[in-house]
Coordinates of C-alpha atoms in Angstrom, one line a residue:
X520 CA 35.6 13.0 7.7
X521 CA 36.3 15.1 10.9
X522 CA 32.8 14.7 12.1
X523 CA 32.9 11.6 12.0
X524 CA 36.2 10.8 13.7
X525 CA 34.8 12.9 16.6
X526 CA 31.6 10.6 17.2
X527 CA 34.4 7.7 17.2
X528 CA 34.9 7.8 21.1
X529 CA 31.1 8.5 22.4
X530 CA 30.3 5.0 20.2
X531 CA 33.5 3.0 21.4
X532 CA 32.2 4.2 25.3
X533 CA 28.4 2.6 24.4
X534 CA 29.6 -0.1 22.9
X535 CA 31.6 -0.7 26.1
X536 CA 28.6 0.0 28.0
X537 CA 26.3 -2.5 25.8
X538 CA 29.2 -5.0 26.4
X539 CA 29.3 -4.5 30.3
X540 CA 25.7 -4.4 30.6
X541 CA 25.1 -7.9 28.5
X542 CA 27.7 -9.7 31.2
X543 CA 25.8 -8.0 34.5
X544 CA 22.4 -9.1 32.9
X545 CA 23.2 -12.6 32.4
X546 CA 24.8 -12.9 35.9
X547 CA 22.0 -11.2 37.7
X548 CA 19.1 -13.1 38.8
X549 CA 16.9 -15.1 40.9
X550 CA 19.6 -17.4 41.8
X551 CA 23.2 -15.7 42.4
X552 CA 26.0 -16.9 40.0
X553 CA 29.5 -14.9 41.1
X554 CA 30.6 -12.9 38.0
X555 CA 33.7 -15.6 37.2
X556 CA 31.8 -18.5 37.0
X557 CA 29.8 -16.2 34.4
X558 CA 32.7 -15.4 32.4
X559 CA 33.7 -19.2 32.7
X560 CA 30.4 -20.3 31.1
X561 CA 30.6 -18.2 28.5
X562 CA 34.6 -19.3 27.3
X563 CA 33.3 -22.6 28.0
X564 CA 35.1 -23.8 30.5
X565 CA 33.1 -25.7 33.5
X566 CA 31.4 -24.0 36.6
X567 CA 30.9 -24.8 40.1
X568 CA 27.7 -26.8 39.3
X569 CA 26.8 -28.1 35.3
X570 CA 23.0 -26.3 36.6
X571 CA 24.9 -22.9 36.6
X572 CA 25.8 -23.7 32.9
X573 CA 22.2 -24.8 31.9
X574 CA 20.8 -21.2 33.9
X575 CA 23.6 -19.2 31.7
X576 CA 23.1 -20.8 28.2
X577 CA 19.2 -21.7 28.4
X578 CA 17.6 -18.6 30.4
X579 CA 20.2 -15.4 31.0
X580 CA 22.5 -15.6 27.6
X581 CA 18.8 -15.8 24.9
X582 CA 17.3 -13.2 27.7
X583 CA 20.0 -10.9 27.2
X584 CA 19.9 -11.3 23.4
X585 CA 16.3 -10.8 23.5
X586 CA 16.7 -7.7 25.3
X587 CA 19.6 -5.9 22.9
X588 CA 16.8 -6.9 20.1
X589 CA 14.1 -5.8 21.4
X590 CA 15.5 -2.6 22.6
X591 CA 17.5 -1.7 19.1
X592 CA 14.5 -3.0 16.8
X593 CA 12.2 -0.7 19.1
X594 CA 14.7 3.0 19.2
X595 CA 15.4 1.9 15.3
X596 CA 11.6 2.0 14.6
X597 CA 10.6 4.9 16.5
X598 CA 13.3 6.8 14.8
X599 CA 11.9 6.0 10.9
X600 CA 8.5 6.9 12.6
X601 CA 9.8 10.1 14.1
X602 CA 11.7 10.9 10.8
X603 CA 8.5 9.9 8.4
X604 CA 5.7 12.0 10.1
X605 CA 8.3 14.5 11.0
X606 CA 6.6 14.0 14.4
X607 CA 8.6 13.8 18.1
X608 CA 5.7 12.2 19.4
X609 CA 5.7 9.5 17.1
X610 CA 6.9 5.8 18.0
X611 CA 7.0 2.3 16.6
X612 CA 3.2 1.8 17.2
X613 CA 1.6 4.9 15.7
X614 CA 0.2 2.6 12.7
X615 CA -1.3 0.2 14.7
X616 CA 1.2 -2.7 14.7
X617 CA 1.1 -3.7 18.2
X618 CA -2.7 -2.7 18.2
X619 CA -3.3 -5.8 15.6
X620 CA -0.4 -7.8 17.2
X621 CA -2.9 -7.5 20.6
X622 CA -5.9 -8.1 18.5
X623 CA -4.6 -11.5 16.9
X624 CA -3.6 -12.0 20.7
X625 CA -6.9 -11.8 22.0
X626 CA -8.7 -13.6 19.3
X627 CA -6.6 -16.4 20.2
X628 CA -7.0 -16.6 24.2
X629 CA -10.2 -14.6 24.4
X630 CA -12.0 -15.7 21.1
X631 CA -11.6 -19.1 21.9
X632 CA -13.7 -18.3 24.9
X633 CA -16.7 -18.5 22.6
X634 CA -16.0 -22.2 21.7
X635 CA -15.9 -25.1 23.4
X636 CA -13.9 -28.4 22.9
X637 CA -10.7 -29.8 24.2
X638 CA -8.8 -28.8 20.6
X639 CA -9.8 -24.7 21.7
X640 CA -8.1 -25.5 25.0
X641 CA -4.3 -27.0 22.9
X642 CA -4.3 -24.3 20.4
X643 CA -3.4 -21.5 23.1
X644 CA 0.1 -22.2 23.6
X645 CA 3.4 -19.4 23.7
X646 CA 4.0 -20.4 19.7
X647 CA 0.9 -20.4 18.8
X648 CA 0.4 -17.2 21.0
X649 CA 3.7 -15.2 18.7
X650 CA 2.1 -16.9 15.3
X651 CA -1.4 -14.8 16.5
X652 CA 0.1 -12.2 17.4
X653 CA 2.5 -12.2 13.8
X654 CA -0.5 -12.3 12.1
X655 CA -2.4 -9.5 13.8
X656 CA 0.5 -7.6 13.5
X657 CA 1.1 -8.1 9.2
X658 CA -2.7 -8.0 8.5
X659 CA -2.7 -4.4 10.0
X660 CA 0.5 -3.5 8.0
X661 CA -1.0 -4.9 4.7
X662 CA -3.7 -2.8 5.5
X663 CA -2.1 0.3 6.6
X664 CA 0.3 -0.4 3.2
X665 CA -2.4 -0.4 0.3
X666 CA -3.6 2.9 2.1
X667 CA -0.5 4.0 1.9
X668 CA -0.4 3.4 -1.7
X669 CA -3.8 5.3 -2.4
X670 CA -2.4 8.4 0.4
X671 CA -0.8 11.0 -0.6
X672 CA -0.4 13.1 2.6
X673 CA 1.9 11.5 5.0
X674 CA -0.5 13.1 7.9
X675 CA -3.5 11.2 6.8
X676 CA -1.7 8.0 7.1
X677 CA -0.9 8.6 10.6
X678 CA -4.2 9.5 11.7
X679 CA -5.5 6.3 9.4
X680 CA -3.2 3.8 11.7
X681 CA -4.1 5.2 14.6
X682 CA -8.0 4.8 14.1
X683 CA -7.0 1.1 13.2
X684 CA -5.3 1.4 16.4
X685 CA -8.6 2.3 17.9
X686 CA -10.4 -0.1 16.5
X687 CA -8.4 -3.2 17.3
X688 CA -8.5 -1.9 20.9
X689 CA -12.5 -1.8 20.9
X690 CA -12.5 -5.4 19.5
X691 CA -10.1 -6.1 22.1
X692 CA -12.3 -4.7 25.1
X693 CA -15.6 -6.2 23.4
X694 CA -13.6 -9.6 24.0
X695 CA -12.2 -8.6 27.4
X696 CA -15.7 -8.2 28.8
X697 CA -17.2 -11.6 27.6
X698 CA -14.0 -13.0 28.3
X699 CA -13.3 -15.9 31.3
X700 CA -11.2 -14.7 34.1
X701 CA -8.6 -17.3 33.4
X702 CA -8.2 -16.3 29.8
X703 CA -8.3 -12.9 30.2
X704 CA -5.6 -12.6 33.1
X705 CA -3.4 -14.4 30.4
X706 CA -4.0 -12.0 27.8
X707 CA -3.5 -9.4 30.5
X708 CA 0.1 -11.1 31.8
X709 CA 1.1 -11.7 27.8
X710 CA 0.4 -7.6 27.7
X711 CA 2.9 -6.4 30.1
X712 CA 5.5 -7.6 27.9
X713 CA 8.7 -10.4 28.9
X714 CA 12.3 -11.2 27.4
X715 CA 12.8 -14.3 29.0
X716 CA 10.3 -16.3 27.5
X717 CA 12.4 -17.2 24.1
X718 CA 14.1 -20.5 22.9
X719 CA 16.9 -20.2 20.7
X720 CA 15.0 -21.4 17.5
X721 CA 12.7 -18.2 18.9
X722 CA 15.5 -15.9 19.1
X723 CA 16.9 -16.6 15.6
X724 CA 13.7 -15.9 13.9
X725 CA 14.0 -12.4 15.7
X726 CA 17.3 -11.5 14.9
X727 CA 16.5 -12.5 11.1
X728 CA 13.3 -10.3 11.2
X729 CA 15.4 -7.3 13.3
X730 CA 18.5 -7.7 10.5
X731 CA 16.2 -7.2 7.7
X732 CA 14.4 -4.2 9.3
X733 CA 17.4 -2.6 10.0
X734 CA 19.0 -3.0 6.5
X735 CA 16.2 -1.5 5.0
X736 CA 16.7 1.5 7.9
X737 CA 20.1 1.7 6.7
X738 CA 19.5 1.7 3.1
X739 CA 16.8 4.0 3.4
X740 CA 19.7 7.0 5.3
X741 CA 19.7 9.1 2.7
X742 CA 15.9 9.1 2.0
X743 CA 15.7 10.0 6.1
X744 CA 18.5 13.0 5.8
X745 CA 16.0 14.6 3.1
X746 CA 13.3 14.1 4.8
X747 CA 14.1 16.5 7.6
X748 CA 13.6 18.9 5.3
X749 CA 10.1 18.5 4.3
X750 CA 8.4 16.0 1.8
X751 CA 8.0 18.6 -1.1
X752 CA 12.0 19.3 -0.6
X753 CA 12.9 15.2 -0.9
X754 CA 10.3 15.0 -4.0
X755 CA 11.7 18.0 -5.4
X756 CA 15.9 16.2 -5.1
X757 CA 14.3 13.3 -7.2
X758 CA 12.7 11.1 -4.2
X759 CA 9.6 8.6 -5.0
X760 CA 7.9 9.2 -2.2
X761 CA 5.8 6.5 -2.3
X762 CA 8.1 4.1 -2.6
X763 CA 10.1 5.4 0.2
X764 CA 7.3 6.0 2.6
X765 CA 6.7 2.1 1.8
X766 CA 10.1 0.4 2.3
X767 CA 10.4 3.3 6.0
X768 CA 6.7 1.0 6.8
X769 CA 7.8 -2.1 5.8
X770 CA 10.9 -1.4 7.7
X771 CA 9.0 -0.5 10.8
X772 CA 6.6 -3.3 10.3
X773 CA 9.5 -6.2 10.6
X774 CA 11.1 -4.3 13.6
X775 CA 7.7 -3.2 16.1
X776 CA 5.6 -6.8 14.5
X777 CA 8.2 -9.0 15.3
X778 CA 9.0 -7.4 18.6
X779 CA 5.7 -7.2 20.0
X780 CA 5.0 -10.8 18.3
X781 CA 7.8 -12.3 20.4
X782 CA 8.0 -10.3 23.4
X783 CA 4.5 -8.6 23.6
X784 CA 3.6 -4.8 23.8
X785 CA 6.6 -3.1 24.8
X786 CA 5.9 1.3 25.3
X787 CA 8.4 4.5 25.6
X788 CA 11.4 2.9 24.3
X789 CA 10.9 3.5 20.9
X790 CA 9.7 7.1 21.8
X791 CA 12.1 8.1 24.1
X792 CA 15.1 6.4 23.0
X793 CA 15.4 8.5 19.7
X794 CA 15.6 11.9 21.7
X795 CA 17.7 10.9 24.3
X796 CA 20.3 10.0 21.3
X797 CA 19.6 13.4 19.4
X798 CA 20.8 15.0 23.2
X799 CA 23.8 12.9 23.4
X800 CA 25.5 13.1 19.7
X801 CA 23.8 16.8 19.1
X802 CA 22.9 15.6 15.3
X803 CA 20.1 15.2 13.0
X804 CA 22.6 12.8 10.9
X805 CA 21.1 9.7 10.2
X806 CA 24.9 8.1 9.3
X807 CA 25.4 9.2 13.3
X808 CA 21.4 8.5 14.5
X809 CA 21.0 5.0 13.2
X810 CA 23.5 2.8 14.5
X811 CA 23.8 5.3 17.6
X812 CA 19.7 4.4 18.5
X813 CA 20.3 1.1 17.6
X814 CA 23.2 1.2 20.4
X815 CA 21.1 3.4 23.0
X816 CA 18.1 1.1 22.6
X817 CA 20.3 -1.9 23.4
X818 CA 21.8 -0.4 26.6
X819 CA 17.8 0.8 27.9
X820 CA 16.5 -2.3 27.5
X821 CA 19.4 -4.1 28.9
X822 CA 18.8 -1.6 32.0
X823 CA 15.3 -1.8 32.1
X824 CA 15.4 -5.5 32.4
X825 CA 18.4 -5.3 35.1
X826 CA 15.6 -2.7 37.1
X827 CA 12.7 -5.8 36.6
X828 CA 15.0 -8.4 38.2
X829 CA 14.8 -9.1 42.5
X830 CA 17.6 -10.4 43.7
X831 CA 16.7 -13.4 45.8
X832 CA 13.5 -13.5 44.3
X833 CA 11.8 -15.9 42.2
X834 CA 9.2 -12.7 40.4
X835 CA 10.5 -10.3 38.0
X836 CA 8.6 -7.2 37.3
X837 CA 6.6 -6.6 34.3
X838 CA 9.1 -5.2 31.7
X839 CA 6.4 -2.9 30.0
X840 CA 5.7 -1.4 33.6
X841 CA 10.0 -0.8 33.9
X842 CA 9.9 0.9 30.5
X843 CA 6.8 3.2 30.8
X844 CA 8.3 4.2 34.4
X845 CA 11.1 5.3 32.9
X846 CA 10.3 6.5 29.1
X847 CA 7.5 8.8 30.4
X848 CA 9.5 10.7 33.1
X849 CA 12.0 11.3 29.7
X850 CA 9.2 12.4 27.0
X851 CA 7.8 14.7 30.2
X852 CA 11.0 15.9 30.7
X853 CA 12.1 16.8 27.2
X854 CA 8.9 18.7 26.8
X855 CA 9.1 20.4 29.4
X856 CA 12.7 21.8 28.4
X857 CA 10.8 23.0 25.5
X858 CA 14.7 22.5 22.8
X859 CA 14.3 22.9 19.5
X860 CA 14.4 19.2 18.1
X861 CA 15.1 19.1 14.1
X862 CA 13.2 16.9 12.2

């Protein structure tokens, strides 16, 4: 009971800092808003101009939702990973979820490159881009599943989805080189990754997907807590492995497919965002780790897409490019301390 009461104040302070960091996103853009007329959007009472209220509900507010999603269903899932493999190089990706979701990507833009006809031309759309990229995504996690059901060693799973990995990014450069110019600089823009690109039909479907991953995560504590100690310790205190190691993949499937399905390819935050919170709450605790990652991820990709905005500017960096600069400095740096991390 003490332990907990003493992580009270450092998740009160991030909450702050998630809610602080939600009002400066949506009032930071391309075109200046002042702060009030923000606030007075969002109690719904009227701004200087109604197209200040249609920038604030339509674009910043589902952006900014997008990005406490994205960022939490990312640290959650690198976390499970992290925990699973017993691994600190692990992340969201390691069996080859956003590998497929590119795959199904590329198929759709690139593979329709080898046909010709005007119906080609109106299936490439951004729904029927996510739907692609779903699919890619779940096909690879079926896959990666029934292994899992026929794999004993947690080890050989790993290295089984990253040569899936591996071979949805062949597929992907085999299509990349017969590809059109046009088609592939789309598939190229749709990897660096965006927030801003979802509708609020969109964004519901992702929260759903995000809630169920992360009740699953949370269900799944205790199985985590014993898995720090090794997998012969959690079989030996009564835990089905299997069926653990398939609810932790499931879980991670709905979080990182979903994610990369609706916002595209998105690196380092699942990686780095699961050490930075073991540095900050000192704890291998799950109880604390979970909704503390889910918190930290929130607040990183809230930053990272504050860093990707220009003021005055109509162009917003690519948010994959933000997060890489700033994850891979972290992992280097954590390394490079060489501290003991407990898994």
């Amino acid at each position: 009971m003490n332990e907990k009461k003493s992580y009270r104040l450092p998740f009160f302070l991030l909450t702050l800092v998630l809610v602080v960091g939600f009002l400066v996103n949506i009032s930071w853009g391309s075109i200046h808003i002042p702060f009030e007329e923000t606030l007075n959007a969002l109690l719904g009472q009227p701004t200087e101009t109604d197209s200040w209220q249609y920038i604030i509900w339509n674009y910043r507010i589902p952006k900014g939702l997008t990005a406490i999603l994205v960022g939490a269903g990312l640290a959650l899932s690198g976390l499970l990973m992290q925990t699973l493999f017993r691994n600190p190089l692990a992340g969201p990706f390691v069996l080859g979820i956003s590998s497929g979701a590119s795959l199904g990507t590329a198929l759709l833009i690139m593979g329709a490159s080898f046909f010709s006809g005007v119906l080609t031309q109106g299936l490439i759309g951004d729904i029927s881009i996510t739907v692609a990229a779903s699919i890619g995504s779940f096909l690879v996690l079926f896959v990666v599943m029934t292994m899992a059901s026929k794999v004993r060693d947690t080890m050989a799973l790993l290295i089984i989805g990253l040569m899936f990995g591996s071979i949805s990014a062949a597929i992907v450069s085999v299509l990349s080189y017969f590809s059109s110019a046009e088609r592939l600089q789309r598939f190229v823009f749709w990897s660096f990754g965006s927030v801003g690109d979802l509708s609020w039909p969109q964004l519901t479907l992702l929260l759903t997907m995000i809630l169920l991953g992360s009740i699953l995560s949370i269900l799944s504590i205790k199985v985590l807590n014993t898995l720090l100690l090794g997998e012969h310790y959690a079989q030996s205190m009564g835990i089905d492995m299997k069926k653990s190691r398939f609810i932790l993949i499931v879980a991670t499937g709905l979080l990182a497919g979903s994610i990369t399905a609706f916002a595209g390819p998105i690196a380092f935050v699942g990686l780095a965002v699961p050490h930075l919170t073991r540095q900050l709450f000192n704890t291998s605790d799950h109880r604390i780790l979970v909704p503390a990652v889910l918190l930290c991820g929130a607040i990183l990709m809230l930053f990272c897409d504050l860093l990707a905005q220009l003021p005055g500017s109509a162009k917003v960096l690519p948010i994959n490019a933000v997060t890489s600069l700033f994850g891979a400095p972290v992992v280097i740096w954590l390394l490079v301390r060489k501290q003991k991390m407990v898994f």
